[in-house]
Amino acid sequence: MNLTELNRIATAMVAPGKGILAADESSGTIKKRFDAIGVESTEENRRDYREMLFRSNEAMSRYISGVILYDETIWQNAKDGTPLVKLIESSGAIPGIKVDEGTQPLPMCPGELVTVGLDKLAERLKKYYERGARFAKWRAVIDIGSGIPSMTAISVNAHALARYAALCQAAQIVPIVEPEVLMDGDHDIDRCYEVTSRVLNKTFQELRVQRVALEGMVLKPNMAISGKKSAKQASVGEVAEKTIRLLRACVPAAVPGIAFLSGGQSDEEATAHLNAMHKLGPLPWGLTFSYGRALQAAPQKAWSGKAENVAAGQNAFSHRARMNGLASKGEWQSSLEQKAA
């Protein structure tokens, strides 16, 4: 393992003003997104859509540090035969790959899930590295509800995340460690804070046990935020203050960077929260975004599967990427959204 090189890549992934595009939607998820804009989810349409994003020169070269790909996408070529991985590299961004294989019900823990995909992961990582992937992603899902999460669910998911991270580093690939505490419930921000604290502490304990070099990884956590169904929605300032307090308490300074998931927040909410956190610095790690829906909802709608809308889709993507790039330096203002609109 070349830790200097892993650290160089991890640091580049969270460079000031840039963040990670999560374009790793599973076939089922992208079908739902395409259904919403009236586009059939064929392999060709999925390829055309992602090619549109990766050819958005302004967004990719100025605001995107890396792209998380789905297994189908990493092997695809653009319409002109260029591998999609090469399009990403030529923009100066780093190609990455989602390597988990989704979730299964966790035995003896009703309503809880465990992420699977460790079998044969070492062999898969070798192939992904040869194809150009320099980082990977594994997502653990922790739900908040009546009597959950259990310590069992937190432990097994943290253990799997750490095993995955160790396998990645052994394959000279930077692991994005993503323990996601879902915001789907009716819990308030303090409950989210308490659960996320337990999840992060257990995850870092497991990473140490499995000898993962913290300098060669990136953390992709949720923010401390109210559940979607909570009667009491926390303000932007409270989300920023509690999230930073939580991260300072749980994330060692050796980690080069933290790239938030958007987790179902609206485009502007995800941007405003990240921006507000940068007002609370200086921070011991790079702090940026690794958004999927919050970067892609607008370009998907603008594109709507039509070749004549490619430029409109790219403009929408460039705008959202720029807004988040500014937020990752604490330079975003809501008036910039109005100007674009």
mmCIF file of C-alpha atoms in Angstrom:
data_model
loop_
_atom_site.group_PDB
_atom_site.id
_atom_site.type_symbol
_atom_site.label_atom_id
_atom_site.label_comp_id
_atom_site.label_asym_id
_atom_site.label_seq_id
_atom_site.Cartn_x
_atom_site.Cartn_y
_atom_site.Cartn_z
ATOM 1 C CA MET A 1 0.000 0.000 0.000
ATOM 2 C CA ASN A 2 1.327 3.414 -1.028
ATOM 3 C CA LEU A 3 -0.222 5.652 1.642
ATOM 4 C CA THR A 4 1.328 8.836 0.196
ATOM 5 C CA GLU A 5 -0.554 8.249 -3.071
ATOM 6 C CA LEU A 6 -3.814 7.311 -1.299
ATOM 7 C CA ASN A 7 -3.545 10.497 0.755
ATOM 8 C CA ARG A 8 -2.868 12.567 -2.382
ATOM 9 C CA ILE A 9 -6.041 11.233 -4.036
ATOM 10 C CA ALA A 10 -8.179 11.594 -0.892
ATOM 11 C CA THR A 11 -6.992 15.203 -0.498
ATOM 12 C CA ALA A 12 -7.759 15.958 -4.174
ATOM 13 C CA MET A 13 -11.272 14.551 -3.709
ATOM 14 C CA VAL A 14 -12.035 17.207 -1.081
ATOM 15 C CA ALA A 15 -10.111 20.097 -2.643
ATOM 16 C CA PRO A 16 -11.524 23.575 -1.753
ATOM 17 C CA GLY A 17 -14.269 24.613 -4.159
ATOM 18 C CA LYS A 18 -14.779 21.109 -5.551
ATOM 19 C CA GLY A 19 -16.897 18.107 -4.581
ATOM 20 C CA ILE A 20 -17.907 14.631 -5.702
ATOM 21 C CA LEU A 21 -20.699 13.815 -8.151
ATOM 22 C CA ALA A 22 -22.528 10.665 -7.006
ATOM 23 C CA ALA A 23 -23.627 9.186 -10.356
ATOM 24 C CA ASP A 24 -23.836 5.657 -8.971
ATOM 25 C CA GLU A 25 -27.616 5.181 -8.918
ATOM 26 C CA SER A 26 -28.599 1.523 -9.114
ATOM 27 C CA SER A 27 -30.697 0.393 -12.085
ATOM 28 C CA GLY A 28 -33.813 0.564 -9.872
ATOM 29 C CA THR A 29 -33.099 4.075 -8.598
ATOM 30 C CA ILE A 30 -32.307 5.577 -11.988
ATOM 31 C CA LYS A 31 -35.473 3.982 -13.390
ATOM 32 C CA LYS A 32 -37.496 5.869 -10.765
ATOM 33 C CA ARG A 33 -35.726 9.133 -11.653
ATOM 34 C CA PHE A 34 -36.262 8.537 -15.385
ATOM 35 C CA ASP A 35 -39.923 7.599 -14.822
ATOM 36 C CA ALA A 36 -40.400 11.003 -13.178
ATOM 37 C CA ILE A 37 -39.194 12.787 -16.348
ATOM 38 C CA GLY A 38 -40.905 10.384 -18.773
ATOM 39 C CA VAL A 39 -37.734 8.718 -20.088
ATOM 40 C CA GLU A 40 -37.408 4.968 -20.619
ATOM 41 C CA SER A 41 -34.545 3.514 -18.563
ATOM 42 C CA THR A 42 -32.610 1.726 -21.328
ATOM 43 C CA GLU A 43 -28.850 1.126 -21.215
ATOM 44 C CA GLU A 44 -28.433 3.632 -24.058
ATOM 45 C CA ASN A 45 -30.493 6.361 -22.344
ATOM 46 C CA ARG A 46 -28.591 5.874 -19.085
ATOM 47 C CA ARG A 47 -25.327 6.151 -21.025
ATOM 48 C CA ASP A 48 -26.472 9.292 -22.908
ATOM 49 C CA TYR A 49 -27.589 10.955 -19.693
ATOM 50 C CA ARG A 50 -24.319 10.325 -17.884
ATOM 51 C CA GLU A 51 -22.274 11.269 -20.944
ATOM 52 C CA MET A 52 -24.115 14.620 -20.952
ATOM 53 C CA LEU A 53 -22.990 15.225 -17.349
ATOM 54 C CA PHE A 54 -19.385 14.109 -17.924
ATOM 55 C CA ARG A 55 -19.087 16.355 -21.011
ATOM 56 C CA SER A 56 -20.250 19.426 -19.031
ATOM 57 C CA ASN A 57 -16.827 21.029 -19.268
ATOM 58 C CA GLU A 58 -17.377 23.965 -16.939
ATOM 59 C CA ALA A 59 -18.914 21.882 -14.142
ATOM 60 C CA MET A 60 -16.518 18.955 -14.420
ATOM 61 C CA SER A 61 -13.279 20.926 -14.702
ATOM 62 C CA ARG A 62 -14.077 23.654 -12.155
ATOM 63 C CA TYR A 63 -16.340 22.173 -9.479
ATOM 64 C CA ILE A 64 -16.204 18.348 -9.602
ATOM 65 C CA SER A 65 -13.241 16.532 -8.051
ATOM 66 C CA GLY A 66 -14.455 12.981 -8.630
ATOM 67 C CA VAL A 67 -17.367 10.905 -9.920
ATOM 68 C CA ILE A 68 -18.797 7.789 -8.267
ATOM 69 C CA LEU A 69 -19.864 5.360 -11.005
ATOM 70 C CA TYR A 70 -22.179 2.350 -11.046
ATOM 71 C CA ASP A 71 -20.794 -0.966 -12.312
ATOM 72 C CA GLU A 72 -22.666 -0.657 -15.632
ATOM 73 C CA THR A 73 -21.318 2.858 -16.241
ATOM 74 C CA ILE A 74 -17.624 2.198 -15.592
ATOM 75 C CA TRP A 75 -17.550 -0.271 -18.509
ATOM 76 C CA GLN A 76 -19.564 1.916 -20.919
ATOM 77 C CA ASN A 77 -18.202 3.953 -23.812
ATOM 78 C CA ALA A 78 -19.557 7.309 -24.967
ATOM 79 C CA LYS A 79 -21.417 7.548 -28.291
ATOM 80 C CA ASP A 80 -18.123 8.209 -30.101
ATOM 81 C CA GLY A 81 -16.468 5.163 -28.509
ATOM 82 C CA THR A 82 -14.477 6.993 -25.813
ATOM 83 C CA PRO A 83 -14.674 5.166 -22.459
ATOM 84 C CA LEU A 84 -16.750 7.253 -20.015
ATOM 85 C CA VAL A 85 -13.891 6.852 -17.519
ATOM 86 C CA LYS A 86 -11.623 8.719 -19.972
ATOM 87 C CA LEU A 87 -14.113 11.600 -20.257
ATOM 88 C CA ILE A 88 -13.960 12.001 -16.481
ATOM 89 C CA GLU A 89 -10.151 11.820 -16.412
ATOM 90 C CA SER A 90 -9.773 14.321 -19.262
ATOM 91 C CA SER A 91 -11.802 16.887 -17.271
ATOM 92 C CA GLY A 92 -9.330 16.572 -14.395
ATOM 93 C CA ALA A 93 -11.790 14.674 -12.154
ATOM 94 C CA ILE A 94 -11.080 11.283 -10.581
ATOM 95 C CA PRO A 95 -13.183 8.215 -11.503
ATOM 96 C CA GLY A 96 -14.576 6.156 -8.614
ATOM 97 C CA ILE A 97 -16.861 3.134 -8.257
ATOM 98 C CA LYS A 98 -19.679 2.027 -5.961
ATOM 99 C CA VAL A 99 -18.772 -1.499 -4.841
ATOM 100 C CA ASP A 100 -21.440 -2.536 -2.339
ATOM 101 C CA GLU A 101 -24.205 -4.814 -3.626
ATOM 102 C CA GLY A 102 -27.114 -3.239 -1.780
ATOM 103 C CA THR A 103 -28.820 -4.252 1.454
ATOM 104 C CA GLN A 104 -30.478 -7.317 2.949
ATOM 105 C CA PRO A 105 -32.670 -7.669 6.043
ATOM 106 C CA LEU A 106 -30.526 -8.143 9.142
ATOM 107 C CA PRO A 107 -31.356 -11.441 10.891
ATOM 108 C CA MET A 108 -32.953 -11.086 14.346
ATOM 109 C CA CYS A 109 -33.291 -7.312 13.864
ATOM 110 C CA PRO A 110 -36.734 -6.531 12.420
ATOM 111 C CA GLY A 111 -36.799 -3.431 10.233
ATOM 112 C CA GLU A 112 -32.997 -3.172 10.010
ATOM 113 C CA LEU A 113 -30.623 -3.777 7.111
ATOM 114 C CA VAL A 114 -27.044 -4.826 6.479
ATOM 115 C CA THR A 115 -25.040 -3.959 3.364
ATOM 116 C CA VAL A 116 -23.585 -6.895 1.428
ATOM 117 C CA GLY A 117 -20.895 -7.371 -1.228
ATOM 118 C CA LEU A 118 -17.650 -8.283 0.555
ATOM 119 C CA ASP A 119 -17.382 -11.704 -1.150
ATOM 120 C CA LYS A 120 -14.966 -11.520 -4.094
ATOM 121 C CA LEU A 121 -14.534 -7.765 -3.507
ATOM 122 C CA ALA A 122 -10.726 -8.073 -3.653
ATOM 123 C CA GLU A 123 -10.916 -9.479 -7.218
ATOM 124 C CA ARG A 124 -13.465 -6.867 -8.310
ATOM 125 C CA LEU A 125 -11.310 -4.023 -6.959
ATOM 126 C CA LYS A 126 -8.357 -5.194 -9.094
ATOM 127 C CA LYS A 127 -10.501 -4.974 -12.241
ATOM 128 C CA TYR A 128 -11.895 -1.580 -11.299
ATOM 129 C CA TYR A 129 -8.368 -0.258 -10.659
ATOM 130 C CA GLU A 130 -7.265 -1.470 -14.109
ATOM 131 C CA ARG A 131 -10.260 0.340 -15.622
ATOM 132 C CA GLY A 132 -9.212 3.612 -13.958
ATOM 133 C CA ALA A 133 -11.091 3.769 -10.644
ATOM 134 C CA ARG A 134 -8.990 5.388 -7.912
ATOM 135 C CA PHE A 135 -11.601 5.486 -5.164
ATOM 136 C CA ALA A 136 -14.623 3.399 -4.162
ATOM 137 C CA LYS A 137 -17.807 3.779 -2.150
ATOM 138 C CA TRP A 138 -19.722 1.514 0.253
ATOM 139 C CA ARG A 139 -22.954 2.701 1.878
ATOM 140 C CA ALA A 140 -24.304 1.435 5.181
ATOM 141 C CA VAL A 141 -27.911 2.353 6.008
ATOM 142 C CA ILE A 142 -29.030 3.044 9.570
ATOM 143 C CA ASP A 143 -32.705 3.808 10.163
ATOM 144 C CA ILE A 144 -34.136 5.658 13.167
ATOM 145 C CA GLY A 145 -37.459 4.392 14.512
ATOM 146 C CA SER A 146 -39.157 2.887 17.523
ATOM 147 C CA GLY A 147 -36.472 0.825 19.289
ATOM 148 C CA ILE A 148 -33.986 1.159 16.417
ATOM 149 C CA PRO A 149 -31.194 1.343 15.531
ATOM 150 C CA SER A 150 -30.013 -1.614 17.587
ATOM 151 C CA MET A 151 -26.385 -1.931 18.625
ATOM 152 C CA THR A 152 -26.358 -5.054 16.423
ATOM 153 C CA ALA A 153 -27.201 -3.070 13.271
ATOM 154 C CA ILE A 154 -24.639 -0.388 14.088
ATOM 155 C CA SER A 155 -21.928 -2.986 14.830
ATOM 156 C CA VAL A 156 -22.370 -5.228 11.795
ATOM 157 C CA ASN A 157 -22.573 -2.288 9.388
ATOM 158 C CA ALA A 158 -19.511 -0.594 10.916
ATOM 159 C CA HIS A 159 -17.615 -3.901 10.715
ATOM 160 C CA ALA A 160 -18.514 -4.342 7.030
ATOM 161 C CA LEU A 161 -17.535 -0.732 6.233
ATOM 162 C CA ALA A 162 -14.135 -1.266 7.845
ATOM 163 C CA ARG A 163 -13.529 -4.578 6.043
ATOM 164 C CA TYR A 164 -14.400 -2.931 2.743
ATOM 165 C CA ALA A 165 -12.082 0.022 3.513
ATOM 166 C CA ALA A 166 -9.153 -2.287 4.312
ATOM 167 C CA LEU A 167 -9.685 -4.243 1.066
ATOM 168 C CA CYS A 168 -9.754 -0.964 -0.885
ATOM 169 C CA GLN A 169 -6.518 0.316 0.576
ATOM 170 C CA ALA A 170 -4.845 -3.028 -0.084
ATOM 171 C CA ALA A 171 -5.887 -2.592 -3.743
ATOM 172 C CA GLN A 172 -4.509 1.001 -3.800
ATOM 173 C CA ILE A 173 -8.022 2.472 -3.936
ATOM 174 C CA VAL A 174 -9.238 5.241 -1.592
ATOM 175 C CA PRO A 175 -12.361 4.114 0.308
ATOM 176 C CA ILE A 176 -15.279 6.479 0.781
ATOM 177 C CA VAL A 177 -16.758 5.279 4.072
ATOM 178 C CA GLU A 178 -20.491 6.079 4.034
ATOM 179 C CA PRO A 179 -22.486 5.335 7.189
ATOM 180 C CA GLU A 180 -25.853 6.963 6.398
ATOM 181 C CA VAL A 181 -28.313 7.649 9.190
ATOM 182 C CA LEU A 182 -31.551 8.133 7.250
ATOM 183 C CA MET A 183 -33.674 11.284 7.588
ATOM 184 C CA ASP A 184 -36.944 9.505 6.720
ATOM 185 C CA GLY A 185 -38.511 9.392 10.201
ATOM 186 C CA ASP A 186 -40.306 11.775 12.551
ATOM 187 C CA HIS A 187 -37.296 12.167 14.890
ATOM 188 C CA ASP A 188 -35.890 15.583 15.786
ATOM 189 C CA ILE A 189 -32.340 16.804 15.189
ATOM 190 C CA ASP A 190 -31.157 15.802 18.682
ATOM 191 C CA ARG A 191 -32.139 12.176 18.091
ATOM 192 C CA CYS A 192 -30.300 12.254 14.762
ATOM 193 C CA TYR A 193 -27.251 13.728 16.532
ATOM 194 C CA GLU A 194 -27.274 11.003 19.195
ATOM 195 C CA VAL A 195 -27.642 8.108 16.709
ATOM 196 C CA THR A 196 -25.074 9.537 14.263
ATOM 197 C CA SER A 197 -22.614 9.961 17.132
ATOM 198 C CA ARG A 198 -22.970 6.262 18.048
ATOM 199 C CA VAL A 199 -22.615 5.232 14.404
ATOM 200 C CA LEU A 200 -19.493 7.338 13.753
ATOM 201 C CA ASN A 201 -17.782 6.273 16.980
ATOM 202 C CA LYS A 202 -18.372 2.592 16.221
ATOM 203 C CA THR A 203 -17.245 3.032 12.599
ATOM 204 C CA PHE A 204 -13.926 4.621 13.593
ATOM 205 C CA GLN A 205 -13.397 1.968 16.265
ATOM 206 C CA GLU A 206 -13.791 -0.755 13.584
ATOM 207 C CA LEU A 207 -11.565 1.118 11.113
ATOM 208 C CA ARG A 208 -8.791 1.125 13.721
ATOM 209 C CA VAL A 209 -9.287 -2.560 14.553
ATOM 210 C CA GLN A 210 -8.895 -3.412 10.859
ATOM 211 C CA ARG A 211 -5.824 -1.197 10.460
ATOM 212 C CA VAL A 212 -7.329 1.174 7.936
ATOM 213 C CA ALA A 213 -5.046 4.208 7.424
ATOM 214 C CA LEU A 214 -7.282 7.180 8.201
ATOM 215 C CA GLU A 215 -5.047 9.449 6.065
ATOM 216 C CA GLY A 216 -6.077 7.435 2.995
ATOM 217 C CA MET A 217 -9.892 7.584 3.246
ATOM 218 C CA VAL A 218 -12.798 10.009 2.872
ATOM 219 C CA LEU A 219 -15.855 10.003 5.169
ATOM 220 C CA LYS A 220 -19.322 10.440 3.610
ATOM 221 C CA PRO A 221 -21.744 11.019 6.499
ATOM 222 C CA ASN A 222 -25.227 12.443 6.867
ATOM 223 C CA MET A 223 -25.687 15.849 8.437
ATOM 224 C CA ALA A 224 -27.295 16.206 11.874
ATOM 225 C CA ILE A 225 -30.769 17.053 10.637
ATOM 226 C CA SER A 226 -34.447 16.673 11.568
ATOM 227 C CA GLY A 227 -36.353 13.697 10.163
ATOM 228 C CA LYS A 228 -38.521 14.569 7.137
ATOM 229 C CA LYS A 229 -41.708 13.882 9.122
ATOM 230 C CA SER A 230 -40.607 15.750 12.253
ATOM 231 C CA ALA A 231 -42.980 18.491 13.411
ATOM 232 C CA LYS A 232 -39.910 20.484 14.461
ATOM 233 C CA GLN A 233 -37.573 21.239 11.549
ATOM 234 C CA ALA A 234 -34.172 22.589 12.585
ATOM 235 C CA SER A 235 -32.950 25.853 11.055
ATOM 236 C CA VAL A 236 -29.959 26.077 8.693
ATOM 237 C CA GLY A 237 -27.866 27.521 11.528
ATOM 238 C CA GLU A 238 -28.778 24.738 13.942
ATOM 239 C CA VAL A 239 -28.033 22.009 11.372
ATOM 240 C CA ALA A 240 -24.615 23.572 10.701
ATOM 241 C CA GLU A 241 -23.722 24.075 14.366
ATOM 242 C CA LYS A 242 -24.792 20.606 15.505
ATOM 243 C CA THR A 243 -23.221 18.839 12.515
ATOM 244 C CA ILE A 244 -19.853 20.521 13.069
ATOM 245 C CA ARG A 245 -19.992 19.816 16.812
ATOM 246 C CA LEU A 246 -20.753 16.163 16.045
ATOM 247 C CA LEU A 247 -17.918 15.827 13.529
ATOM 248 C CA ARG A 248 -15.390 17.518 15.814
ATOM 249 C CA ALA A 249 -16.326 15.041 18.552
ATOM 250 C CA CYS A 250 -16.240 11.903 16.384
ATOM 251 C CA VAL A 251 -13.951 12.339 13.341
ATOM 252 C CA PRO A 252 -10.169 12.215 13.883
ATOM 253 C CA ALA A 253 -8.163 15.059 12.329
ATOM 254 C CA ALA A 254 -6.104 12.453 10.417
ATOM 255 C CA VAL A 255 -9.021 12.006 7.976
ATOM 256 C CA PRO A 256 -8.248 14.263 4.958
ATOM 257 C CA GLY A 257 -11.837 15.103 4.236
ATOM 258 C CA ILE A 258 -15.553 14.761 4.759
ATOM 259 C CA ALA A 259 -17.954 14.820 1.791
ATOM 260 C CA PHE A 260 -21.610 14.976 2.832
ATOM 261 C CA LEU A 261 -24.422 13.007 1.266
ATOM 262 C CA SER A 262 -27.574 15.052 0.591
ATOM 263 C CA GLY A 263 -29.858 12.290 1.896
ATOM 264 C CA GLY A 264 -33.132 13.608 0.486
ATOM 265 C CA GLN A 265 -32.619 17.331 1.190
ATOM 266 C CA SER A 266 -33.753 19.763 -1.510
ATOM 267 C CA ASP A 267 -31.052 21.209 -3.808
ATOM 268 C CA GLU A 268 -30.908 24.542 -2.011
ATOM 269 C CA GLU A 269 -31.135 23.087 1.509
ATOM 270 C CA ALA A 270 -28.116 20.850 0.883
ATOM 271 C CA THR A 271 -26.164 23.847 -0.448
ATOM 272 C CA ALA A 272 -27.222 26.231 2.362
ATOM 273 C CA HIS A 273 -26.310 23.731 5.093
ATOM 274 C CA LEU A 274 -22.831 23.098 3.667
ATOM 275 C CA ASN A 275 -22.242 26.827 3.240
ATOM 276 C CA ALA A 276 -23.262 27.593 6.846
ATOM 277 C CA MET A 277 -20.822 24.974 8.178
ATOM 278 C CA HIS A 278 -17.921 26.788 6.534
ATOM 279 C CA LYS A 279 -18.773 29.880 8.560
ATOM 280 C CA LEU A 280 -17.844 27.878 11.693
ATOM 281 C CA GLY A 281 -14.221 27.165 10.727
ATOM 282 C CA PRO A 282 -11.349 26.686 10.704
ATOM 283 C CA LEU A 283 -11.923 22.938 10.464
ATOM 284 C CA PRO A 284 -9.399 20.103 10.841
ATOM 285 C CA TRP A 285 -10.494 18.322 7.621
ATOM 286 C CA GLY A 286 -11.647 19.349 4.152
ATOM 287 C CA LEU A 287 -15.453 19.664 4.108
ATOM 288 C CA THR A 288 -17.391 19.340 0.869
ATOM 289 C CA PHE A 289 -20.258 17.595 -0.934
ATOM 290 C CA SER A 290 -20.822 14.179 -2.480
ATOM 291 C CA TYR A 291 -24.325 14.759 -3.786
ATOM 292 C CA GLY A 292 -26.434 12.640 -6.112
ATOM 293 C CA ARG A 293 -29.991 13.896 -6.331
ATOM 294 C CA ALA A 294 -29.117 17.413 -5.096
ATOM 295 C CA LEU A 295 -26.768 17.843 -8.085
ATOM 296 C CA GLN A 296 -28.811 15.937 -10.657
ATOM 297 C CA ALA A 297 -32.517 16.691 -10.156
ATOM 298 C CA ALA A 298 -32.309 19.983 -12.107
ATOM 299 C CA PRO A 299 -30.231 18.671 -15.063
ATOM 300 C CA GLN A 300 -32.433 15.564 -15.338
ATOM 301 C CA LYS A 301 -35.545 17.694 -15.626
ATOM 302 C CA ALA A 302 -33.945 20.107 -18.114
ATOM 303 C CA TRP A 303 -32.668 17.242 -20.301
ATOM 304 C CA SER A 304 -35.799 15.051 -20.205
ATOM 305 C CA GLY A 305 -34.224 12.507 -22.557
ATOM 306 C CA LYS A 306 -34.104 14.819 -25.601
ATOM 307 C CA ALA A 307 -30.907 15.374 -27.603
ATOM 308 C CA GLU A 308 -31.902 19.001 -28.248
ATOM 309 C CA ASN A 309 -31.964 19.610 -24.479
ATOM 310 C CA VAL A 310 -28.375 18.513 -23.793
ATOM 311 C CA ALA A 311 -27.097 22.103 -23.521
ATOM 312 C CA ALA A 312 -29.948 23.012 -21.123
ATOM 313 C CA GLY A 313 -29.171 19.948 -19.006
ATOM 314 C CA GLN A 314 -25.474 20.848 -18.903
ATOM 315 C CA ASN A 315 -26.274 24.445 -17.914
ATOM 316 C CA ALA A 316 -28.483 23.231 -15.057
ATOM 317 C CA PHE A 317 -25.733 20.844 -13.902
ATOM 318 C CA SER A 318 -23.067 23.580 -14.101
ATOM 319 C CA HIS A 319 -25.225 25.906 -12.015
ATOM 320 C CA ARG A 320 -25.810 23.364 -9.229
ATOM 321 C CA ALA A 321 -22.131 22.324 -9.270
ATOM 322 C CA ARG A 322 -21.059 25.980 -9.036
ATOM 323 C CA MET A 323 -23.465 26.690 -6.153
ATOM 324 C CA ASN A 324 -22.107 23.733 -4.192
ATOM 325 C CA GLY A 325 -18.527 24.606 -5.107
ATOM 326 C CA LEU A 326 -19.089 28.062 -3.593
ATOM 327 C CA ALA A 327 -20.790 26.533 -0.536
ATOM 328 C CA SER A 328 -17.743 24.299 0.009
ATOM 329 C CA LYS A 329 -15.774 27.512 0.618
ATOM 330 C CA GLY A 330 -18.512 29.365 2.538
ATOM 331 C CA GLU A 331 -19.052 31.763 -0.397
ATOM 332 C CA TRP A 332 -22.610 30.857 -1.462
ATOM 333 C CA GLN A 333 -25.527 33.291 -1.152
ATOM 334 C CA SER A 334 -29.185 32.531 -1.845
ATOM 335 C CA SER A 335 -29.329 35.570 -4.163
ATOM 336 C CA LEU A 336 -27.083 33.647 -6.610
ATOM 337 C CA GLU A 337 -29.899 31.091 -7.020
ATOM 338 C CA GLN A 338 -32.381 33.822 -7.940
ATOM 339 C CA LYS A 339 -30.009 35.281 -10.516
ATOM 340 C CA ALA A 340 -29.738 31.945 -12.301
ATOM 341 C CA ALA A 341 -33.511 31.404 -12.153
#
